[in-house]
Amino acid sequence: MLRAAAATGLGGSPLANMVTDRQRNGRLKRRYLARRLEILRAAGREFRVRGFAETGMRDIAAAASLSPANLYNYFRGKHDILFFCQDNSLDRMIAALDKARRMRTSAAAKLRMVMASHLRCLLDEVEGSAAHLLTARLPPRQQRFLIAKRDRYEAGVRKLIAAGVRTGEFVPGDAALVVRAILGSLNWSVQWFKAEGPLTAAQVADGFADYLIRGLLAKPGVFRRNSWEREAVPITRESASVEQRKRSSAR
């Protein structure tokens, strides 16, 4: 009976213990990563207010509700936080780009998705991404790693635009120049965007997409019609609700 229990992984067998250890390690890793992201957001807020050079580890620890000693269990210094910030942001952007490229839709729709994800990552999801413009502050080895990943992302967006040119959806042009203009505009938004300002990150993304993608289209009128249709949906629903309330009151 004991042999049968061991063979099926029951009764505290090595197999059962191994599964339990893996689950425990998985939970610990997720908890550790979640805490690092919390610290990242706190550091991002401090970088925005104080500037990178003026922000110390004690400032970040206080913003993250940690003791300075505990903070060093997660990061060796603020340069490590800055590197994690940029590396994490690039991973999210590359994942969004890969997802958009697999979609069966127009090049303009794919580019809009990439731009929206890019800005959401910078302005919404990871507030510490505001520090992404400070790559020069990092040690050379970390700079080279991030630049290689950034170039891979840029090349992917360039291929997306080049595909739109080949199908005739976008006007012919220098795809590399277009990508740099688009990404430069998106990246600079972290310098002026305010979460408490009049526009949300989603509204900023829509505005950028409307202006920048329209200039690429071989037939801009199609893009305008699609924009109008998108904006008309909530108006139509609201009008229908008003009409329904009128009918109910008339009864």
PDB file of C-alpha atoms in Angstrom:
ATOM      1  CA  MET A   1       0.000   0.000   0.000  1.00  0.00           C
ATOM      2  CA  LEU A   2       2.850   2.358   0.828  1.00  0.00           C
ATOM      3  CA  ARG A   3       4.434   1.584  -2.529  1.00  0.00           C
ATOM      4  CA  ALA A   4       1.156   2.338  -4.286  1.00  0.00           C
ATOM      5  CA  ALA A   5       0.849   5.647  -2.460  1.00  0.00           C
ATOM      6  CA  ALA A   6       4.394   6.604  -3.406  1.00  0.00           C
ATOM      7  CA  ALA A   7       3.818   5.610  -7.023  1.00  0.00           C
ATOM      8  CA  THR A   8       0.748   7.828  -7.295  1.00  0.00           C
ATOM      9  CA  GLY A   9       2.455  10.761  -5.576  1.00  0.00           C
ATOM     10  CA  LEU A  10       0.310  10.539  -2.427  1.00  0.00           C
ATOM     11  CA  GLY A  11       1.053  10.364   1.261  1.00  0.00           C
ATOM     12  CA  GLY A  12       3.851  12.956   1.437  1.00  0.00           C
ATOM     13  CA  SER A  13       5.879  11.373  -1.352  1.00  0.00           C
ATOM     14  CA  PRO A  14       8.908  13.150  -2.880  1.00  0.00           C
ATOM     15  CA  LEU A  15       6.758  13.996  -5.914  1.00  0.00           C
ATOM     16  CA  ALA A  16       4.097  15.661  -3.759  1.00  0.00           C
ATOM     17  CA  ASN A  17       6.756  17.574  -1.838  1.00  0.00           C
ATOM     18  CA  MET A  18       8.324  18.712  -5.107  1.00  0.00           C
ATOM     19  CA  VAL A  19       4.981  20.051  -6.377  1.00  0.00           C
ATOM     20  CA  THR A  20       4.372  21.857  -3.086  1.00  0.00           C
ATOM     21  CA  ASP A  21       7.839  23.427  -3.186  1.00  0.00           C
ATOM     22  CA  ARG A  22       7.288  24.638  -6.740  1.00  0.00           C
ATOM     23  CA  GLN A  23       3.950  26.183  -5.819  1.00  0.00           C
ATOM     24  CA  ARG A  24       5.478  27.875  -2.791  1.00  0.00           C
ATOM     25  CA  ASN A  25       8.399  29.179  -4.848  1.00  0.00           C
ATOM     26  CA  GLY A  26       5.991  30.431  -7.505  1.00  0.00           C
ATOM     27  CA  ARG A  27       3.993  32.381  -4.929  1.00  0.00           C
ATOM     28  CA  LEU A  28       7.150  33.864  -3.438  1.00  0.00           C
ATOM     29  CA  LYS A  29       8.422  34.948  -6.859  1.00  0.00           C
ATOM     30  CA  ARG A  30       5.097  36.593  -7.729  1.00  0.00           C
ATOM     31  CA  ARG A  31       5.019  38.363  -4.371  1.00  0.00           C
ATOM     32  CA  TYR A  32       8.628  39.508  -4.820  1.00  0.00           C
ATOM     33  CA  LEU A  33       7.929  40.846  -8.320  1.00  0.00           C
ATOM     34  CA  ALA A  34       4.767  42.606  -7.147  1.00  0.00           C
ATOM     35  CA  ARG A  35       6.728  44.323  -4.383  1.00  0.00           C
ATOM     36  CA  ARG A  36       9.413  45.406  -6.851  1.00  0.00           C
ATOM     37  CA  LEU A  37       6.712  46.940  -9.053  1.00  0.00           C
ATOM     38  CA  GLU A  38       5.293  48.814  -6.060  1.00  0.00           C
ATOM     39  CA  ILE A  39       8.762  50.179  -5.321  1.00  0.00           C
ATOM     40  CA  LEU A  40       9.150  51.068  -8.984  1.00  0.00           C
ATOM     41  CA  ARG A  41       5.970  53.146  -8.943  1.00  0.00           C
ATOM     42  CA  ALA A  42       7.024  54.883  -5.740  1.00  0.00           C
ATOM     43  CA  ALA A  43      10.456  55.607  -7.210  1.00  0.00           C
ATOM     44  CA  GLY A  44       8.854  56.941 -10.381  1.00  0.00           C
ATOM     45  CA  ARG A  45       6.812  59.428  -8.379  1.00  0.00           C
ATOM     46  CA  GLU A  46       9.939  60.577  -6.550  1.00  0.00           C
ATOM     47  CA  PHE A  47      11.895  60.879  -9.807  1.00  0.00           C
ATOM     48  CA  ARG A  48       9.112  63.065 -11.208  1.00  0.00           C
ATOM     49  CA  VAL A  49       9.000  65.379  -8.207  1.00  0.00           C
ATOM     50  CA  ARG A  50      12.653  65.561  -7.140  1.00  0.00           C
ATOM     51  CA  GLY A  51      14.534  64.554 -10.272  1.00  0.00           C
ATOM     52  CA  PHE A  52      16.691  61.456 -10.551  1.00  0.00           C
ATOM     53  CA  ALA A  53      19.894  63.061  -9.266  1.00  0.00           C
ATOM     54  CA  GLU A  54      18.219  64.510  -6.170  1.00  0.00           C
ATOM     55  CA  THR A  55      16.316  61.350  -5.224  1.00  0.00           C
ATOM     56  CA  GLY A  56      17.991  59.108  -2.660  1.00  0.00           C
ATOM     57  CA  MET A  57      17.247  55.557  -1.582  1.00  0.00           C
ATOM     58  CA  ARG A  58      15.848  56.881   1.705  1.00  0.00           C
ATOM     59  CA  ASP A  59      13.348  58.992  -0.247  1.00  0.00           C
ATOM     60  CA  ILE A  60      12.282  55.954  -2.261  1.00  0.00           C
ATOM     61  CA  ALA A  61      12.039  53.781   0.850  1.00  0.00           C
ATOM     62  CA  ALA A  62       9.799  56.336   2.565  1.00  0.00           C
ATOM     63  CA  ALA A  63       7.582  56.634  -0.524  1.00  0.00           C
ATOM     64  CA  ALA A  64       7.269  52.832  -0.683  1.00  0.00           C
ATOM     65  CA  SER A  65       6.594  52.525   3.084  1.00  0.00           C
ATOM     66  CA  LEU A  66       9.766  50.500   3.616  1.00  0.00           C
ATOM     67  CA  SER A  67      12.798  50.868   5.810  1.00  0.00           C
ATOM     68  CA  PRO A  68      15.993  51.700   3.886  1.00  0.00           C
ATOM     69  CA  ALA A  69      17.459  48.344   4.932  1.00  0.00           C
ATOM     70  CA  ASN A  70      14.423  46.463   3.599  1.00  0.00           C
ATOM     71  CA  LEU A  71      14.561  48.373   0.315  1.00  0.00           C
ATOM     72  CA  TYR A  72      18.031  46.957  -0.335  1.00  0.00           C
ATOM     73  CA  ASN A  73      16.524  43.461  -0.273  1.00  0.00           C
ATOM     74  CA  TYR A  74      14.836  44.371  -3.562  1.00  0.00           C
ATOM     75  CA  PHE A  75      17.267  46.764  -5.248  1.00  0.00           C
ATOM     76  CA  ARG A  76      20.961  47.456  -4.734  1.00  0.00           C
ATOM     77  CA  GLY A  77      20.551  51.123  -5.608  1.00  0.00           C
ATOM     78  CA  LYS A  78      18.505  53.626  -7.566  1.00  0.00           C
ATOM     79  CA  HIS A  79      20.355  52.725 -10.771  1.00  0.00           C
ATOM     80  CA  ASP A  80      19.017  49.187 -10.403  1.00  0.00           C
ATOM     81  CA  ILE A  81      15.520  50.638 -10.021  1.00  0.00           C
ATOM     82  CA  LEU A  82      16.021  52.738 -13.135  1.00  0.00           C
ATOM     83  CA  PHE A  83      17.223  49.700 -15.099  1.00  0.00           C
ATOM     84  CA  PHE A  84      14.295  47.568 -13.913  1.00  0.00           C
ATOM     85  CA  CYS A  85      11.921  50.389 -14.850  1.00  0.00           C
ATOM     86  CA  GLN A  86      13.149  50.593 -18.420  1.00  0.00           C
ATOM     87  CA  ASP A  87      13.573  46.855 -18.903  1.00  0.00           C
ATOM     88  CA  ASN A  88      10.057  46.156 -17.630  1.00  0.00           C
ATOM     89  CA  SER A  89       8.589  48.885 -19.847  1.00  0.00           C
ATOM     90  CA  LEU A  90      10.306  47.540 -22.957  1.00  0.00           C
ATOM     91  CA  ASP A  91       9.080  44.011 -22.221  1.00  0.00           C
ATOM     92  CA  ARG A  92       5.492  45.286 -22.052  1.00  0.00           C
ATOM     93  CA  MET A  93       5.863  47.285 -25.260  1.00  0.00           C
ATOM     94  CA  ILE A  94       7.378  44.372 -27.182  1.00  0.00           C
ATOM     95  CA  ALA A  95       4.603  42.052 -25.986  1.00  0.00           C
ATOM     96  CA  ALA A  96       1.962  44.568 -27.159  1.00  0.00           C
ATOM     97  CA  LEU A  97       3.717  44.934 -30.523  1.00  0.00           C
ATOM     98  CA  ASP A  98       3.833  41.166 -31.045  1.00  0.00           C
ATOM     99  CA  LYS A  99       0.138  40.913 -30.216  1.00  0.00           C
ATOM    100  CA  ALA A 100      -0.768  43.704 -32.650  1.00  0.00           C
ATOM    101  CA  ARG A 101       1.251  42.171 -35.480  1.00  0.00           C
ATOM    102  CA  ARG A 102      -0.647  38.886 -35.093  1.00  0.00           C
ATOM    103  CA  MET A 103      -4.026  40.611 -35.382  1.00  0.00           C
ATOM    104  CA  ARG A 104      -5.964  40.281 -38.632  1.00  0.00           C
ATOM    105  CA  THR A 105      -6.731  43.929 -39.171  1.00  0.00           C
ATOM    106  CA  SER A 106      -5.446  46.983 -41.022  1.00  0.00           C
ATOM    107  CA  ALA A 107      -1.962  48.413 -40.570  1.00  0.00           C
ATOM    108  CA  ALA A 108      -3.509  51.616 -39.204  1.00  0.00           C
ATOM    109  CA  ALA A 109      -5.456  49.673 -36.568  1.00  0.00           C
ATOM    110  CA  LYS A 110      -2.322  47.751 -35.591  1.00  0.00           C
ATOM    111  CA  LEU A 111      -0.303  50.950 -35.301  1.00  0.00           C
ATOM    112  CA  ARG A 112      -3.043  52.535 -33.200  1.00  0.00           C
ATOM    113  CA  MET A 113      -2.941  49.542 -30.841  1.00  0.00           C
ATOM    114  CA  VAL A 114       0.838  49.799 -30.524  1.00  0.00           C
ATOM    115  CA  MET A 115       0.704  53.529 -29.837  1.00  0.00           C
ATOM    116  CA  ALA A 116      -2.053  53.127 -27.248  1.00  0.00           C
ATOM    117  CA  SER A 117      -0.149  50.342 -25.480  1.00  0.00           C
ATOM    118  CA  HIS A 118       3.064  52.377 -25.596  1.00  0.00           C
ATOM    119  CA  LEU A 119       1.469  55.387 -23.928  1.00  0.00           C
ATOM    120  CA  ARG A 120      -0.481  53.286 -21.447  1.00  0.00           C
ATOM    121  CA  CYS A 121       2.772  51.663 -20.380  1.00  0.00           C
ATOM    122  CA  LEU A 122       4.507  55.024 -19.989  1.00  0.00           C
ATOM    123  CA  LEU A 123       1.689  56.968 -18.371  1.00  0.00           C
ATOM    124  CA  ASP A 124      -0.598  54.466 -16.665  1.00  0.00           C
ATOM    125  CA  GLU A 125       0.750  51.002 -15.931  1.00  0.00           C
ATOM    126  CA  VAL A 126       4.228  51.692 -14.568  1.00  0.00           C
ATOM    127  CA  GLU A 127       4.633  55.227 -13.345  1.00  0.00           C
ATOM    128  CA  GLY A 128       8.369  54.727 -12.967  1.00  0.00           C
ATOM    129  CA  SER A 129       8.609  54.605 -16.745  1.00  0.00           C
ATOM    130  CA  ALA A 130       8.874  58.388 -16.601  1.00  0.00           C
ATOM    131  CA  ALA A 131      12.548  57.742 -15.921  1.00  0.00           C
ATOM    132  CA  HIS A 132      13.038  55.940 -19.234  1.00  0.00           C
ATOM    133  CA  LEU A 133      14.635  59.029 -20.792  1.00  0.00           C
ATOM    134  CA  LEU A 134      17.511  58.755 -18.310  1.00  0.00           C
ATOM    135  CA  THR A 135      19.274  55.829 -19.992  1.00  0.00           C
ATOM    136  CA  ALA A 136      22.554  57.759 -19.983  1.00  0.00           C
ATOM    137  CA  ARG A 137      22.548  57.582 -16.171  1.00  0.00           C
ATOM    138  CA  LEU A 138      23.034  53.808 -16.265  1.00  0.00           C
ATOM    139  CA  PRO A 139      26.334  51.895 -16.412  1.00  0.00           C
ATOM    140  CA  PRO A 140      27.513  51.156 -19.987  1.00  0.00           C
ATOM    141  CA  ARG A 141      26.691  47.434 -19.826  1.00  0.00           C
ATOM    142  CA  GLN A 142      23.088  48.094 -18.808  1.00  0.00           C
ATOM    143  CA  GLN A 143      22.822  50.828 -21.428  1.00  0.00           C
ATOM    144  CA  ARG A 144      23.896  48.427 -24.175  1.00  0.00           C
ATOM    145  CA  PHE A 145      21.367  45.824 -23.040  1.00  0.00           C
ATOM    146  CA  LEU A 146      18.482  48.305 -23.061  1.00  0.00           C
ATOM    147  CA  ILE A 147      19.500  49.913 -26.342  1.00  0.00           C
ATOM    148  CA  ALA A 148      19.540  46.493 -28.035  1.00  0.00           C
ATOM    149  CA  LYS A 149      16.035  45.756 -26.718  1.00  0.00           C
ATOM    150  CA  ARG A 150      14.813  49.222 -27.697  1.00  0.00           C
ATOM    151  CA  ASP A 151      16.216  48.757 -31.212  1.00  0.00           C
ATOM    152  CA  ARG A 152      14.348  45.454 -31.497  1.00  0.00           C
ATOM    153  CA  TYR A 153      11.098  47.197 -30.570  1.00  0.00           C
ATOM    154  CA  GLU A 154      11.759  50.044 -32.990  1.00  0.00           C
ATOM    155  CA  ALA A 155      12.536  47.573 -35.790  1.00  0.00           C
ATOM    156  CA  GLY A 156       9.221  45.814 -35.152  1.00  0.00           C
ATOM    157  CA  VAL A 157       7.244  49.056 -35.432  1.00  0.00           C
ATOM    158  CA  ARG A 158       9.210  49.920 -38.573  1.00  0.00           C
ATOM    159  CA  LYS A 159       8.214  46.591 -40.148  1.00  0.00           C
ATOM    160  CA  LEU A 160       4.587  47.271 -39.294  1.00  0.00           C
ATOM    161  CA  ILE A 161       4.715  50.623 -41.100  1.00  0.00           C
ATOM    162  CA  ALA A 162       6.639  49.166 -44.051  1.00  0.00           C
ATOM    163  CA  ALA A 163       3.938  46.498 -44.423  1.00  0.00           C
ATOM    164  CA  GLY A 164       1.302  49.237 -44.606  1.00  0.00           C
ATOM    165  CA  VAL A 165       3.306  50.961 -47.337  1.00  0.00           C
ATOM    166  CA  ARG A 166       3.577  47.722 -49.347  1.00  0.00           C
ATOM    167  CA  THR A 167      -0.189  47.169 -49.265  1.00  0.00           C
ATOM    168  CA  GLY A 168      -0.857  50.757 -50.310  1.00  0.00           C
ATOM    169  CA  GLU A 169      -2.561  51.669 -47.037  1.00  0.00           C
ATOM    170  CA  PHE A 170       0.242  54.071 -46.064  1.00  0.00           C
ATOM    171  CA  VAL A 171       1.910  56.599 -48.336  1.00  0.00           C
ATOM    172  CA  PRO A 172       5.489  55.751 -49.424  1.00  0.00           C
ATOM    173  CA  GLY A 173       8.173  57.179 -47.171  1.00  0.00           C
ATOM    174  CA  ASP A 174      11.182  56.494 -44.987  1.00  0.00           C
ATOM    175  CA  ALA A 175       9.818  54.023 -42.415  1.00  0.00           C
ATOM    176  CA  ALA A 176      12.782  54.555 -40.079  1.00  0.00           C
ATOM    177  CA  LEU A 177      12.226  58.317 -40.054  1.00  0.00           C
ATOM    178  CA  VAL A 178       8.491  57.886 -39.489  1.00  0.00           C
ATOM    179  CA  VAL A 179       9.038  55.516 -36.564  1.00  0.00           C
ATOM    180  CA  ARG A 180      11.475  57.867 -34.878  1.00  0.00           C
ATOM    181  CA  ALA A 181       9.050  60.760 -35.250  1.00  0.00           C
ATOM    182  CA  ILE A 182       6.201  58.716 -33.749  1.00  0.00           C
ATOM    183  CA  LEU A 183       8.187  57.184 -30.895  1.00  0.00           C
ATOM    184  CA  GLY A 184       9.860  60.499 -30.124  1.00  0.00           C
ATOM    185  CA  SER A 185       6.452  62.150 -29.759  1.00  0.00           C
ATOM    186  CA  LEU A 186       5.134  59.347 -27.569  1.00  0.00           C
ATOM    187  CA  ASN A 187       8.200  59.202 -25.330  1.00  0.00           C
ATOM    188  CA  TRP A 188       8.271  62.947 -24.738  1.00  0.00           C
ATOM    189  CA  SER A 189       4.747  62.801 -23.306  1.00  0.00           C
ATOM    190  CA  VAL A 190       6.184  61.740 -19.940  1.00  0.00           C
ATOM    191  CA  GLN A 191       7.700  65.217 -19.634  1.00  0.00           C
ATOM    192  CA  TRP A 192       4.398  67.073 -19.741  1.00  0.00           C
ATOM    193  CA  PHE A 193       1.644  64.567 -18.895  1.00  0.00           C
ATOM    194  CA  LYS A 194      -0.043  65.042 -15.520  1.00  0.00           C
ATOM    195  CA  ALA A 195      -2.329  62.361 -14.131  1.00  0.00           C
ATOM    196  CA  GLU A 196      -4.467  65.093 -12.550  1.00  0.00           C
ATOM    197  CA  GLY A 197      -4.586  67.080 -15.812  1.00  0.00           C
ATOM    198  CA  PRO A 198      -7.547  67.525 -18.175  1.00  0.00           C
ATOM    199  CA  LEU A 199      -6.698  64.492 -20.360  1.00  0.00           C
ATOM    200  CA  THR A 200      -6.415  60.839 -19.402  1.00  0.00           C
ATOM    201  CA  ALA A 201      -3.667  58.640 -20.816  1.00  0.00           C
ATOM    202  CA  ALA A 202      -6.255  56.983 -23.091  1.00  0.00           C
ATOM    203  CA  GLN A 203      -7.359  60.368 -24.454  1.00  0.00           C
ATOM    204  CA  VAL A 204      -3.761  61.367 -25.088  1.00  0.00           C
ATOM    205  CA  ALA A 205      -3.211  58.079 -26.943  1.00  0.00           C
ATOM    206  CA  ASP A 206      -6.304  58.684 -29.104  1.00  0.00           C
ATOM    207  CA  GLY A 207      -5.187  62.219 -29.892  1.00  0.00           C
ATOM    208  CA  PHE A 208      -1.695  61.135 -30.891  1.00  0.00           C
ATOM    209  CA  ALA A 209      -3.060  58.324 -33.050  1.00  0.00           C
ATOM    210  CA  ASP A 210      -5.554  60.602 -34.808  1.00  0.00           C
ATOM    211  CA  TYR A 211      -2.889  63.134 -35.763  1.00  0.00           C
ATOM    212  CA  LEU A 212       0.078  60.879 -36.476  1.00  0.00           C
ATOM    213  CA  ILE A 213      -1.623  58.013 -38.291  1.00  0.00           C
ATOM    214  CA  ARG A 214      -3.726  60.330 -40.463  1.00  0.00           C
ATOM    215  CA  GLY A 215      -0.533  61.700 -42.004  1.00  0.00           C
ATOM    216  CA  LEU A 216       0.507  58.195 -43.063  1.00  0.00           C
ATOM    217  CA  LEU A 217      -2.707  57.135 -44.752  1.00  0.00           C
ATOM    218  CA  ALA A 218      -2.952  57.047 -48.521  1.00  0.00           C
ATOM    219  CA  LYS A 219      -6.706  57.695 -48.106  1.00  0.00           C
ATOM    220  CA  PRO A 220      -7.117  59.877 -44.984  1.00  0.00           C
ATOM    221  CA  GLY A 221     -10.880  60.100 -45.515  1.00  0.00           C
ATOM    222  CA  VAL A 222     -11.259  56.460 -44.508  1.00  0.00           C
ATOM    223  CA  PHE A 223      -9.521  57.157 -41.221  1.00  0.00           C
ATOM    224  CA  ARG A 224     -11.755  60.164 -40.544  1.00  0.00           C
ATOM    225  CA  ARG A 225     -14.896  58.158 -41.200  1.00  0.00           C
ATOM    226  CA  ASN A 226     -13.720  55.435 -38.845  1.00  0.00           C
ATOM    227  CA  SER A 227     -12.965  58.046 -36.183  1.00  0.00           C
ATOM    228  CA  TRP A 228     -16.396  59.596 -36.572  1.00  0.00           C
ATOM    229  CA  GLU A 229     -18.057  56.199 -36.338  1.00  0.00           C
ATOM    230  CA  ARG A 230     -16.112  55.414 -33.156  1.00  0.00           C
ATOM    231  CA  GLU A 231     -17.112  58.720 -31.585  1.00  0.00           C
ATOM    232  CA  ALA A 232     -20.723  58.388 -32.737  1.00  0.00           C
ATOM    233  CA  VAL A 233     -21.335  55.149 -30.848  1.00  0.00           C
ATOM    234  CA  PRO A 234     -21.685  56.629 -27.333  1.00  0.00           C
ATOM    235  CA  ILE A 235     -23.717  59.555 -28.722  1.00  0.00           C
ATOM    236  CA  THR A 236     -26.125  57.186 -30.428  1.00  0.00           C
ATOM    237  CA  ARG A 237     -26.500  55.104 -27.267  1.00  0.00           C
ATOM    238  CA  GLU A 238     -27.085  58.211 -25.180  1.00  0.00           C
ATOM    239  CA  SER A 239     -29.706  59.460 -27.633  1.00  0.00           C
ATOM    240  CA  ALA A 240     -31.413  56.079 -27.533  1.00  0.00           C
ATOM    241  CA  SER A 241     -31.473  56.173 -23.727  1.00  0.00           C
ATOM    242  CA  VAL A 242     -33.013  59.653 -23.736  1.00  0.00           C
ATOM    243  CA  GLU A 243     -35.624  58.566 -26.263  1.00  0.00           C
ATOM    244  CA  GLN A 244     -36.437  55.487 -24.198  1.00  0.00           C
ATOM    245  CA  ARG A 245     -36.904  57.599 -21.049  1.00  0.00           C
ATOM    246  CA  LYS A 246     -39.272  59.910 -22.954  1.00  0.00           C
ATOM    247  CA  ARG A 247     -41.356  56.960 -24.087  1.00  0.00           C
ATOM    248  CA  SER A 248     -41.483  55.542 -20.556  1.00  0.00           C
ATOM    249  CA  SER A 249     -42.634  58.862 -19.086  1.00  0.00           C
ATOM    250  CA  ALA A 250     -45.259  59.217 -21.817  1.00  0.00           C
ATOM    251  CA  ARG A 251     -46.741  55.892 -20.801  1.00  0.00           C
TER     252      ARG A 251
END
